[in-house]
mmCIF file of C-alpha atoms and ligand atoms in Angstrom:
data_model
loop_
_atom_site.group_PDB
_atom_site.id
_atom_site.type_symbol
_atom_site.label_atom_id
_atom_site.label_comp_id
_atom_site.label_asym_id
_atom_site.label_seq_id
_atom_site.Cartn_x
_atom_site.Cartn_y
_atom_site.Cartn_z
ATOM 1 C CA MET A 132 96.506 118.638 13.979
ATOM 2 C CA ARG A 133 95.362 121.884 12.348
ATOM 3 C CA LYS A 134 93.531 121.685 8.936
ATOM 4 C CA LYS A 135 95.050 123.432 6.035
ATOM 5 C CA VAL A 136 93.102 126.274 4.510
ATOM 6 C CA ILE A 137 93.670 127.017 0.851
ATOM 7 C CA ALA A 138 92.067 130.372 -0.131
ATOM 8 C CA GLY A 139 92.207 131.626 -3.738
ATOM 9 C CA ASN A 140 91.996 135.387 -3.806
ATOM 10 C CA TRP A 141 91.029 136.376 -7.323
ATOM 11 C CA LYS A 142 91.441 140.101 -6.521
ATOM 12 C CA MET A 143 89.882 142.276 -9.344
ATOM 13 C CA ASN A 144 89.934 139.566 -11.999
ATOM 14 C CA LYS A 145 87.480 137.505 -14.074
ATOM 15 C CA THR A 146 84.127 138.137 -15.610
ATOM 16 C CA ILE A 147 80.923 136.467 -14.258
ATOM 17 C CA ALA A 148 81.175 133.845 -17.068
ATOM 18 C CA GLU A 149 84.786 133.014 -16.154
ATOM 19 C CA ALA A 150 83.937 132.910 -12.457
ATOM 20 C CA ASN A 151 81.080 130.491 -13.025
ATOM 21 C CA GLN A 152 83.145 128.354 -15.368
ATOM 22 C CA PHE A 153 85.996 128.186 -12.754
ATOM 23 C CA VAL A 154 83.518 126.899 -10.142
ATOM 24 C CA ASP A 155 82.066 124.436 -12.543
ATOM 25 C CA ASP A 156 85.508 123.161 -13.306
ATOM 26 C CA VAL A 157 86.644 122.664 -9.699
ATOM 27 C CA VAL A 158 83.630 122.164 -7.488
ATOM 28 C CA ASN A 159 83.238 118.399 -7.857
ATOM 29 C CA SER A 160 86.939 117.836 -7.357
ATOM 30 C CA ILE A 161 87.222 119.529 -3.896
ATOM 31 C CA PRO A 162 87.696 116.672 -1.492
ATOM 32 C CA ALA A 163 85.387 116.149 1.544
ATOM 33 C CA ASP A 164 88.427 115.923 3.741
ATOM 34 C CA ASP A 165 88.877 117.236 7.255
ATOM 35 C CA ARG A 166 92.455 117.986 6.519
ATOM 36 C CA VAL A 167 91.735 120.761 4.011
ATOM 37 C CA GLU A 168 89.302 123.584 3.496
ATOM 38 C CA ALA A 169 89.016 125.283 0.019
ATOM 39 C CA ILE A 170 87.803 128.852 -0.372
ATOM 40 C CA VAL A 171 87.427 131.224 -3.328
ATOM 41 C CA CYS A 172 87.595 134.905 -2.436
ATOM 42 C CA ALA A 173 85.652 136.555 -5.307
ATOM 43 C CA PRO A 174 84.716 140.082 -6.266
ATOM 44 C CA PHE A 175 81.354 141.181 -4.980
ATOM 45 C CA PRO A 176 79.368 140.930 -8.259
ATOM 46 C CA PHE A 177 80.042 137.188 -8.437
ATOM 47 C CA LEU A 178 79.154 136.260 -4.914
ATOM 48 C CA VAL A 179 75.415 135.542 -5.435
ATOM 49 C CA SER A 180 76.118 133.186 -8.313
ATOM 50 C CA LEU A 181 79.034 131.480 -6.671
ATOM 51 C CA VAL A 182 77.178 130.845 -3.414
ATOM 52 C CA GLU A 183 74.331 129.317 -5.434
ATOM 53 C CA LYS A 184 76.750 127.062 -7.372
ATOM 54 C CA THR A 185 78.640 125.899 -4.342
ATOM 55 C CA LYS A 186 75.656 125.012 -2.139
ATOM 56 C CA GLY A 187 76.095 121.546 -0.714
ATOM 57 C CA THR A 188 79.716 121.307 -1.976
ATOM 58 C CA ASN A 189 83.022 121.515 -0.221
ATOM 59 C CA LEU A 190 84.013 124.832 -1.770
ATOM 60 C CA LYS A 191 83.400 127.914 0.449
ATOM 61 C CA VAL A 192 82.871 131.425 -0.888
ATOM 62 C CA SER A 193 84.576 134.530 0.630
ATOM 63 C CA ALA A 194 84.341 138.250 0.017
ATOM 64 C CA GLN A 195 87.573 140.236 -0.318
ATOM 65 C CA ASN A 196 86.503 143.135 1.915
ATOM 66 C CA MET A 197 83.487 144.653 3.683
ATOM 67 C CA HIS A 198 82.522 147.685 5.726
ATOM 68 C CA PHE A 199 82.219 147.336 9.539
ATOM 69 C CA GLU A 200 78.858 149.015 9.798
ATOM 70 C CA GLU A 201 75.614 147.055 9.246
ATOM 71 C CA ASN A 202 74.010 149.601 6.892
ATOM 72 C CA GLY A 203 73.974 153.368 6.315
ATOM 73 C CA ALA A 204 75.239 156.142 4.097
ATOM 74 C CA PHE A 205 78.447 154.570 2.888
ATOM 75 C CA THR A 206 78.208 154.755 -0.875
ATOM 76 C CA GLY A 207 79.962 151.941 -2.690
ATOM 77 C CA GLU A 208 80.441 149.804 0.393
ATOM 78 C CA VAL A 209 79.125 146.313 1.272
ATOM 79 C CA SER A 210 78.037 145.359 4.751
ATOM 80 C CA PRO A 211 78.527 142.202 6.764
ATOM 81 C CA VAL A 212 74.706 141.802 6.861
ATOM 82 C CA MET A 213 74.592 141.681 3.139
ATOM 83 C CA LEU A 214 77.396 139.171 2.889
ATOM 84 C CA LYS A 215 75.806 136.854 5.568
ATOM 85 C CA ASP A 216 72.483 137.196 3.846
ATOM 86 C CA LEU A 217 73.953 135.938 0.626
ATOM 87 C CA GLY A 218 75.454 132.836 2.230
ATOM 88 C CA VAL A 219 79.053 133.999 2.082
ATOM 89 C CA THR A 220 81.143 132.224 4.822
ATOM 90 C CA HIS A 221 84.423 134.118 4.895
ATOM 91 C CA VAL A 222 85.762 137.583 4.406
ATOM 92 C CA VAL A 223 89.342 138.780 3.716
ATOM 93 C CA LEU A 224 90.253 141.761 5.929
ATOM 94 C CA GLY A 225 93.223 144.019 5.814
ATOM 95 C CA HIS A 226 94.799 142.792 2.726
ATOM 96 C CA SER A 227 97.971 144.783 1.925
ATOM 97 C CA GLU A 228 96.415 146.092 -1.226
ATOM 98 C CA ARG A 229 93.520 147.516 0.828
ATOM 99 C CA ARG A 230 95.962 148.959 3.351
ATOM 100 C CA GLU A 231 98.057 150.549 0.596
ATOM 101 C CA TYR A 232 95.417 151.771 -1.854
ATOM 102 C CA PHE A 233 92.273 152.144 0.211
ATOM 103 C CA ALA A 234 93.475 153.486 3.553
ATOM 104 C CA GLU A 235 92.731 150.376 5.591
ATOM 105 C CA THR A 236 94.224 150.643 9.036
ATOM 106 C CA ASP A 237 94.728 148.363 11.980
ATOM 107 C CA GLU A 238 91.884 150.098 13.620
ATOM 108 C CA THR A 239 89.398 149.467 10.772
ATOM 109 C CA VAL A 240 90.682 145.892 10.476
ATOM 110 C CA ASN A 241 89.824 145.431 14.085
ATOM 111 C CA LYS A 242 86.351 146.866 13.664
ATOM 112 C CA LYS A 243 85.747 144.671 10.657
ATOM 113 C CA THR A 244 86.967 141.560 12.503
ATOM 114 C CA HIS A 245 84.471 142.279 15.248
ATOM 115 C CA ALA A 246 81.734 142.903 12.662
ATOM 116 C CA ALA A 247 82.551 139.638 10.907
ATOM 117 C CA PHE A 248 82.020 137.619 14.079
ATOM 118 C CA ALA A 249 78.930 139.597 15.012
ATOM 119 C CA HIS A 250 77.417 138.361 11.747
ATOM 120 C CA GLY A 251 78.742 134.797 11.644
ATOM 121 C CA LEU A 252 81.475 135.339 8.994
ATOM 122 C CA THR A 253 84.994 133.931 9.400
ATOM 123 C CA PRO A 254 87.651 136.646 8.968
ATOM 124 C CA ILE A 255 90.831 136.032 7.087
ATOM 125 C CA VAL A 256 93.013 138.710 8.567
ATOM 126 C CA CYS A 257 96.086 139.694 6.533
ATOM 127 C CA VAL A 258 99.304 141.007 8.013
ATOM 128 C CA GLY A 259 102.817 141.424 6.619
ATOM 129 C CA GLU A 260 105.732 143.711 6.057
ATOM 130 C CA THR A 261 106.996 145.811 3.128
ATOM 131 C CA LEU A 262 110.502 145.324 1.732
ATOM 132 C CA GLU A 263 111.670 148.465 3.544
ATOM 133 C CA GLN A 264 110.321 147.244 6.850
ATOM 134 C CA ARG A 265 111.985 143.810 6.311
ATOM 135 C CA GLU A 266 115.301 145.476 5.511
ATOM 136 C CA ALA A 267 115.023 147.585 8.552
ATOM 137 C CA ASN A 268 114.528 144.438 10.647
ATOM 138 C CA GLU A 269 110.922 145.515 11.616
ATOM 139 C CA THR A 270 109.116 142.403 10.430
ATOM 140 C CA MET A 271 108.505 140.793 13.817
ATOM 141 C CA SER A 272 107.508 144.018 15.591
ATOM 142 C CA LEU A 273 105.270 145.082 12.685
ATOM 143 C CA VAL A 274 103.359 141.782 12.423
ATOM 144 C CA GLU A 275 103.120 141.685 16.208
ATOM 145 C CA THR A 276 101.401 145.088 16.199
ATOM 146 C CA GLN A 277 99.106 144.190 13.300
ATOM 147 C CA VAL A 278 98.038 140.938 14.909
ATOM 148 C CA LYS A 279 97.471 142.435 18.356
ATOM 149 C CA LYS A 280 95.445 145.246 17.026
ATOM 150 C CA ALA A 281 93.329 143.073 14.677
ATOM 151 C CA LEU A 282 92.479 140.695 17.493
ATOM 152 C CA GLU A 283 91.890 143.330 20.232
ATOM 153 C CA GLY A 284 88.786 142.673 22.192
ATOM 154 C CA LEU A 285 87.947 139.314 20.627
ATOM 155 C CA SER A 286 87.157 136.349 22.832
ATOM 156 C CA ASN A 287 89.563 133.362 22.784
ATOM 157 C CA GLU A 288 86.926 131.390 20.975
ATOM 158 C CA GLN A 289 86.696 134.007 18.267
ATOM 159 C CA VAL A 290 90.492 134.155 17.929
ATOM 160 C CA THR A 291 90.467 130.351 17.553
ATOM 161 C CA LYS A 292 88.140 130.715 14.574
ATOM 162 C CA THR A 293 90.066 133.639 12.927
ATOM 163 C CA ILE A 294 92.340 132.800 10.039
ATOM 164 C CA ILE A 295 95.489 134.865 9.994
ATOM 165 C CA ALA A 296 97.302 135.226 6.609
ATOM 166 C CA TYR A 297 100.945 136.287 6.773
ATOM 167 C CA GLU A 298 101.726 137.942 3.473
ATOM 168 C CA PRO A 299 105.084 139.774 3.076
ATOM 169 C CA VAL A 300 104.111 142.615 0.727
ATOM 170 C CA TRP A 301 107.320 142.241 -1.271
ATOM 171 C CA ALA A 302 106.408 138.672 -2.146
ATOM 172 C CA ILE A 303 102.885 139.432 -3.466
ATOM 173 C CA GLY A 304 102.521 139.078 -7.206
ATOM 174 C CA THR A 305 106.249 139.467 -7.664
ATOM 175 C CA GLY A 306 107.215 135.870 -8.118
ATOM 176 C CA LYS A 307 109.471 136.248 -5.049
ATOM 177 C CA THR A 308 108.493 133.862 -2.321
ATOM 178 C CA ALA A 309 109.794 134.062 1.233
ATOM 179 C CA SER A 310 111.902 131.001 1.838
ATOM 180 C CA SER A 311 109.747 128.390 3.577
ATOM 181 C CA GLU A 312 111.952 128.653 6.676
ATOM 182 C CA ASP A 313 111.687 132.532 6.791
ATOM 183 C CA ALA A 314 107.903 132.311 6.242
ATOM 184 C CA ASN A 315 107.635 129.712 8.947
ATOM 185 C CA GLU A 316 109.705 131.853 11.355
ATOM 186 C CA VAL A 317 107.232 134.717 11.012
ATOM 187 C CA CYS A 318 104.196 132.411 11.270
ATOM 188 C CA ALA A 319 105.642 130.900 14.453
ATOM 189 C CA HIS A 320 106.171 134.416 15.844
ATOM 190 C CA ILE A 321 102.533 135.201 15.006
ATOM 191 C CA ARG A 322 101.456 132.050 16.969
ATOM 192 C CA LYS A 323 103.482 133.304 19.864
ATOM 193 C CA VAL A 324 101.833 136.773 19.691
ATOM 194 C CA VAL A 325 98.392 135.037 19.605
ATOM 195 C CA LYS A 326 99.427 133.059 22.705
ATOM 196 C CA SER A 327 100.537 136.261 24.478
ATOM 197 C CA VAL A 328 97.068 137.731 24.033
ATOM 198 C CA THR A 329 95.084 134.533 24.535
ATOM 199 C CA ASP A 330 96.352 131.165 25.797
ATOM 200 C CA GLU A 331 98.266 128.128 24.604
ATOM 201 C CA ALA A 332 95.269 126.177 23.377
ATOM 202 C CA THR A 333 93.968 129.128 21.314
ATOM 203 C CA SER A 334 97.402 129.755 19.733
ATOM 204 C CA GLU A 335 97.769 125.995 18.901
ATOM 205 C CA ALA A 336 94.339 126.019 17.278
ATOM 206 C CA VAL A 337 94.527 129.238 15.165
ATOM 207 C CA VAL A 338 95.113 128.721 11.482
ATOM 208 C CA ILE A 339 97.979 130.788 10.062
ATOM 209 C CA GLN A 340 98.323 130.915 6.337
ATOM 210 C CA TYR A 341 101.271 132.134 4.270
ATOM 211 C CA GLY A 342 100.652 134.191 1.086
ATOM 212 C CA GLY A 343 102.958 135.619 -1.554
ATOM 213 C CA SER A 344 103.659 133.960 -4.886
ATOM 214 C CA VAL A 345 102.425 130.550 -3.668
ATOM 215 C CA LYS A 346 102.094 128.097 -6.579
ATOM 216 C CA PRO A 347 101.904 124.362 -7.114
ATOM 217 C CA ALA A 348 105.677 124.197 -7.416
ATOM 218 C CA ASN A 349 106.366 125.619 -3.946
ATOM 219 C CA VAL A 350 103.253 124.810 -1.956
ATOM 220 C CA ASP A 351 104.400 121.511 -0.613
ATOM 221 C CA GLU A 352 107.491 122.887 0.899
ATOM 222 C CA LEU A 353 105.608 125.759 2.464
ATOM 223 C CA LEU A 354 102.835 123.535 3.873
ATOM 224 C CA ALA A 355 105.449 121.172 5.324
ATOM 225 C CA GLN A 356 106.537 123.840 7.789
ATOM 226 C CA SER A 357 105.417 123.510 11.386
ATOM 227 C CA ASP A 358 103.515 126.793 11.630
ATOM 228 C CA ILE A 359 102.133 127.281 8.061
ATOM 229 C CA ASP A 360 98.549 125.996 7.941
ATOM 230 C CA GLY A 361 97.531 126.926 4.431
ATOM 231 C CA ALA A 362 97.935 129.522 1.820
ATOM 232 C CA LEU A 363 96.204 132.665 0.545
ATOM 233 C CA VAL A 364 96.941 132.524 -3.138
ATOM 234 C CA GLY A 365 96.494 135.307 -5.761
ATOM 235 C CA GLY A 366 97.779 134.627 -9.288
ATOM 236 C CA ALA A 367 98.040 130.823 -9.009
ATOM 237 C CA SER A 368 94.355 130.659 -7.876
ATOM 238 C CA LEU A 369 92.998 132.013 -11.148
ATOM 239 C CA GLU A 370 93.288 128.830 -13.032
ATOM 240 C CA ALA A 371 91.162 125.771 -12.109
ATOM 241 C CA ASP A 372 93.948 123.256 -12.534
ATOM 242 C CA SER A 373 96.416 125.221 -10.496
ATOM 243 C CA PHE A 374 93.916 125.952 -7.730
ATOM 244 C CA LEU A 375 93.012 122.250 -7.555
ATOM 245 C CA GLN A 376 96.632 121.274 -7.253
ATOM 246 C CA LEU A 377 97.003 123.721 -4.329
ATOM 247 C CA VAL A 378 93.953 122.162 -2.566
ATOM 248 C CA GLU A 379 95.293 118.647 -3.164
ATOM 249 C CA ALA A 380 98.561 119.717 -1.580
ATOM 250 C CA GLY A 381 96.638 120.843 1.464
ATOM 251 C CA ALA A 382 95.104 117.341 1.839
ATOM 252 C CA LYS A 383 98.437 115.528 1.809
HETATM 253 O O1 G3H B 622 95.826 137.420 -1.468
HETATM 254 C C1 G3H B 622 96.849 136.872 -2.088
HETATM 255 C C2 G3H B 622 98.186 137.451 -2.038
HETATM 256 O O2 G3H B 622 98.168 138.836 -2.166
HETATM 257 C C3 G3H B 622 99.173 136.728 -2.844
HETATM 258 O O3 G3H B 622 99.116 137.036 -4.210
HETATM 259 P P1 G3H B 622 100.065 136.235 -5.248
HETATM 260 O O4 G3H B 622 99.861 134.765 -4.962
HETATM 261 O O5 G3H B 622 99.594 136.653 -6.605
HETATM 262 O O6 G3H B 622 101.508 136.651 -4.924
#
């Protein structure tokens, strides 16, 4: 049985005091349970502090982006070497907000995915369609292209360790959630795509999250689906209580 991975993506929110307080509030309540993994995806300025605070606990710390190069003249960017050096374990790649506002492409997502593995970071690779693409019946072909390109050139072992987050863009921060059946259908399709580029064992092992207006009220139904192995959560991950409820749902 695949573990459930609950990742709270704070996006560009909180101050350092609020970030520290959040971790203080949740860290001792994250269960040591093989069925669930809990991650906070925090802005860069908080990472040092959060890694320090979560040492020896069951809460992991993720970045929300990185460059694919190890170092160089890339003003304003953060490298995988820097993240690894800090003790960060995960990195979100290809979030739709980065694709839309910061020119992230399938090609850069692929380069970043390789860079993550080269430096011992676990990538959380985001894919998903816009409303226009869904209405044009392009969801399946779009996520297929995004997944295939993101995973291009990875070994099966690396694909097994990759976390894929299916996030329909129209459901992000809008309060609109894909129905659990629709979300599951796309996640099952993603698993088939993974199988087509790897093998059965890899596709059965890979963790596929759903993201888009996940909250305590709908998480149980989503996680009960056959191919949804966790959630990438924005708004509902900002409050400690709500985040803990989501993690608890993952351990059911
Ligand atoms: O990374 C998280 C997703 O973009 C979902 O955000 P949301 O839960 O606020 O809809």
